[in-house]
mmCIF file of C-alpha atoms and ligand atoms in Angstrom:
data_model
loop_
_atom_site.group_PDB
_atom_site.id
_atom_site.type_symbol
_atom_site.label_atom_id
_atom_site.label_comp_id
_atom_site.label_asym_id
_atom_site.label_seq_id
_atom_site.Cartn_x
_atom_site.Cartn_y
_atom_site.Cartn_z
ATOM 1 C CA MET A 1 0.000 0.000 0.000
ATOM 2 C CA THR A 2 3.040 2.262 0.249
ATOM 3 C CA ALA A 3 3.064 2.863 -3.491
ATOM 4 C CA ALA A 4 -0.626 3.728 -3.470
ATOM 5 C CA ALA A 5 -0.139 6.128 -0.587
ATOM 6 C CA GLN A 6 2.783 7.752 -2.347
ATOM 7 C CA SER A 7 0.903 8.180 -5.593
ATOM 8 C CA GLY A 8 -1.862 9.746 -3.526
ATOM 9 C CA SER A 9 -4.508 7.129 -4.249
ATOM 10 C CA ALA A 10 -7.435 8.114 -2.108
ATOM 11 C CA GLY A 11 -9.043 4.674 -2.088
ATOM 12 C CA PHE A 12 -12.493 5.817 -3.200
ATOM 13 C CA PRO A 13 -14.281 3.526 -5.649
ATOM 14 C CA VAL A 14 -14.311 4.095 -9.403
ATOM 15 C CA ARG A 15 -16.092 2.273 -12.199
ATOM 16 C CA GLN A 16 -14.346 -0.298 -14.290
ATOM 17 C CA GLY A 17 -11.932 1.339 -16.715
ATOM 18 C CA GLU A 18 -11.649 4.544 -14.718
ATOM 19 C CA ARG A 19 -8.396 5.631 -13.128
ATOM 20 C CA GLY A 20 -8.380 5.638 -9.346
ATOM 21 C CA TRP A 21 -9.035 8.847 -7.485
ATOM 22 C CA THR A 22 -5.923 10.660 -6.429
ATOM 23 C CA GLY A 23 -5.745 12.536 -3.163
ATOM 24 C CA ALA A 24 -5.418 15.744 -5.175
ATOM 25 C CA GLU A 25 -8.614 15.038 -7.106
ATOM 26 C CA ILE A 26 -10.541 14.323 -3.930
ATOM 27 C CA GLY A 27 -8.999 17.408 -2.352
ATOM 28 C CA GLY A 28 -10.114 19.492 -5.316
ATOM 29 C CA LEU A 29 -13.656 18.133 -5.148
ATOM 30 C CA ARG A 30 -13.777 18.713 -1.419
ATOM 31 C CA GLU A 31 -12.662 22.293 -1.905
ATOM 32 C CA GLN A 32 -15.306 22.813 -4.581
ATOM 33 C CA LEU A 33 -17.962 21.388 -2.272
ATOM 34 C CA LEU A 34 -16.853 23.701 0.534
ATOM 35 C CA ILE A 35 -17.108 26.693 -1.810
ATOM 36 C CA ASP A 36 -20.553 25.497 -2.951
ATOM 37 C CA ALA A 37 -21.680 25.090 0.657
ATOM 38 C CA ALA A 38 -20.551 28.626 1.493
ATOM 39 C CA GLU A 39 -22.414 30.002 -1.537
ATOM 40 C CA GLN A 40 -25.517 28.016 -0.686
ATOM 41 C CA ARG A 41 -25.454 29.268 2.905
ATOM 42 C CA ALA A 42 -25.128 32.834 1.629
ATOM 43 C CA GLU A 43 -28.016 32.225 -0.773
ATOM 44 C CA ILE A 44 -30.217 30.918 2.039
ATOM 45 C CA ALA A 45 -29.336 33.885 4.244
ATOM 46 C CA ARG A 46 -30.054 36.292 1.385
ATOM 47 C CA THR A 47 -33.419 34.703 0.596
ATOM 48 C CA GLU A 48 -34.378 34.775 4.247
ATOM 49 C CA SER A 49 -33.446 38.398 4.748
ATOM 50 C CA ASP A 50 -35.262 39.300 1.498
ATOM 51 C CA ILE A 51 -38.382 37.638 2.787
ATOM 52 C CA ALA A 52 -38.070 39.325 6.164
ATOM 53 C CA ASP A 53 -37.442 42.753 4.570
ATOM 54 C CA ARG A 54 -40.249 42.534 2.119
ATOM 55 C CA TYR A 55 -42.888 40.659 4.009
ATOM 56 C CA GLY A 56 -42.044 41.311 7.608
ATOM 57 C CA ASP A 57 -44.413 44.289 7.624
ATOM 58 C CA ALA A 58 -47.147 42.547 5.635
ATOM 59 C CA VAL A 59 -49.616 42.937 8.484
ATOM 60 C CA SER A 60 -49.289 46.706 8.425
ATOM 61 C CA GLU A 61 -50.135 46.779 4.713
ATOM 62 C CA ALA A 62 -53.803 46.059 5.250
ATOM 63 C CA GLY A 63 -54.596 48.848 2.797
ATOM 64 C CA ASP A 64 -53.291 46.856 -0.182
ATOM 65 C CA ASP A 65 -55.898 45.793 -2.696
ATOM 66 C CA GLN A 66 -56.605 42.116 -3.249
ATOM 67 C CA ALA A 67 -54.611 41.767 -6.475
ATOM 68 C CA ASP A 68 -51.582 43.210 -4.788
ATOM 69 C CA VAL A 69 -51.912 40.880 -1.844
ATOM 70 C CA GLY A 70 -52.246 37.961 -4.252
ATOM 71 C CA ALA A 71 -49.136 38.954 -6.186
ATOM 72 C CA LYS A 72 -47.215 39.317 -2.969
ATOM 73 C CA ALA A 73 -48.333 35.943 -1.715
ATOM 74 C CA TYR A 74 -47.238 34.419 -4.997
ATOM 75 C CA GLU A 75 -43.878 36.148 -4.844
ATOM 76 C CA ARG A 76 -43.423 34.988 -1.291
ATOM 77 C CA GLU A 77 -44.187 31.396 -2.282
ATOM 78 C CA TYR A 78 -41.626 31.682 -5.018
ATOM 79 C CA GLU A 79 -38.932 32.968 -2.694
ATOM 80 C CA LEU A 80 -39.733 30.333 -0.128
ATOM 81 C CA ALA A 81 -39.367 27.725 -2.861
ATOM 82 C CA LEU A 82 -35.964 29.179 -3.755
ATOM 83 C CA GLY A 83 -35.032 28.957 -0.095
ATOM 84 C CA TYR A 84 -36.081 25.300 0.099
ATOM 85 C CA ARG A 85 -34.144 24.522 -3.051
ATOM 86 C CA ALA A 86 -31.009 26.189 -1.680
ATOM 87 C CA ARG A 87 -31.442 24.309 1.594
ATOM 88 C CA GLU A 88 -31.813 21.026 -0.224
ATOM 89 C CA LEU A 89 -28.673 21.720 -2.265
ATOM 90 C CA LEU A 90 -26.795 22.627 0.892
ATOM 91 C CA ALA A 91 -27.894 19.388 2.558
ATOM 92 C CA GLN A 92 -26.641 17.428 -0.472
ATOM 93 C CA THR A 93 -23.362 19.320 -0.473
ATOM 94 C CA GLU A 94 -22.845 18.678 3.230
ATOM 95 C CA ARG A 95 -23.683 15.029 2.737
ATOM 96 C CA ALA A 96 -21.074 14.713 -0.020
ATOM 97 C CA LEU A 97 -18.497 16.348 2.258
ATOM 98 C CA ALA A 98 -19.418 13.976 5.086
ATOM 99 C CA ARG A 99 -19.089 11.035 2.695
ATOM 100 C CA ILE A 100 -15.587 12.151 1.740
ATOM 101 C CA ASP A 101 -14.651 12.461 5.406
ATOM 102 C CA GLU A 102 -16.208 9.096 6.282
ATOM 103 C CA GLY A 103 -14.598 7.398 3.294
ATOM 104 C CA THR A 104 -17.932 6.323 1.774
ATOM 105 C CA PHE A 105 -17.756 8.848 -1.066
ATOM 106 C CA GLY A 106 -18.088 7.313 -4.512
ATOM 107 C CA SER A 107 -20.361 4.351 -3.740
ATOM 108 C CA CYS A 108 -24.002 4.382 -4.711
ATOM 109 C CA GLU A 109 -26.248 4.713 -1.655
ATOM 110 C CA SER A 110 -28.774 2.392 -3.229
ATOM 111 C CA CYS A 111 -26.842 -0.485 -4.807
ATOM 112 C CA GLY A 112 -23.372 0.051 -3.338
ATOM 113 C CA GLU A 113 -21.678 -0.008 -6.750
ATOM 114 C CA PRO A 114 -19.209 2.745 -7.671
ATOM 115 C CA ILE A 115 -21.042 5.869 -8.846
ATOM 116 C CA GLY A 116 -18.249 6.570 -11.292
ATOM 117 C CA LYS A 117 -15.519 9.128 -11.291
ATOM 118 C CA ALA A 118 -16.680 10.944 -14.432
ATOM 119 C CA ARG A 119 -20.170 11.358 -12.971
ATOM 120 C CA LEU A 120 -18.863 12.576 -9.625
ATOM 121 C CA GLN A 121 -16.523 15.039 -11.239
ATOM 122 C CA ALA A 122 -19.517 16.496 -13.068
ATOM 123 C CA PHE A 123 -21.885 16.150 -10.067
ATOM 124 C CA PRO A 124 -19.887 15.906 -6.850
ATOM 125 C CA ARG A 125 -23.158 15.797 -4.881
ATOM 126 C CA ALA A 126 -24.376 12.610 -6.599
ATOM 127 C CA VAL A 127 -25.114 9.793 -4.142
ATOM 128 C CA LEU A 128 -26.670 7.397 -6.667
ATOM 129 C CA CYS A 129 -25.183 5.728 -9.720
ATOM 130 C CA VAL A 130 -26.777 6.536 -13.078
ATOM 131 C CA ALA A 131 -28.847 3.311 -13.121
ATOM 132 C CA CYS A 132 -30.297 3.895 -9.634
ATOM 133 C CA LYS A 133 -30.881 7.559 -10.350
ATOM 134 C CA GLN A 134 -32.853 6.680 -13.466
ATOM 135 C CA ARG A 135 -34.838 4.064 -11.588
ATOM 136 C CA GLU A 136 -35.666 6.636 -8.923
ATOM 137 C CA GLU A 137 -36.775 9.210 -11.491
ATOM 138 C CA ARG A 138 -39.078 6.689 -13.132
ATOM 139 C CA ARG A 139 -40.963 6.067 -9.893
HETATM 140 ZN ZN1 ZN B 201 -26.766 2.285 -7.776
#
């Protein structure tokens, strides 16, 4: 295992025909995930403060006409949805980071097969292999 350690092999699974992960590649992905997590946290904070700024005084705007209230409610729904989406992304990002730290990164959470290096380099947050992902989407 000395040679593997020296070449920086990180020991995470790859699909047949793919080159093993190097420590540098995993390090790069981890860094990217940390940057993503920071951006997603900022996005969540921004959405929340937007909602608070804009709708915090909703009660005092009793003079608004119905259409206006409706538009505002719709807008609020939309921003809340953005917030949920950002939160979901952040949860996925944090999960990927935890998987790197735990050493389970790279295996499909459903079938246990390697997710594939190419797929993970494109989608570091992926926790399912392509086959399982497609099966899940078909449900
Ligand atoms: Zn799978």
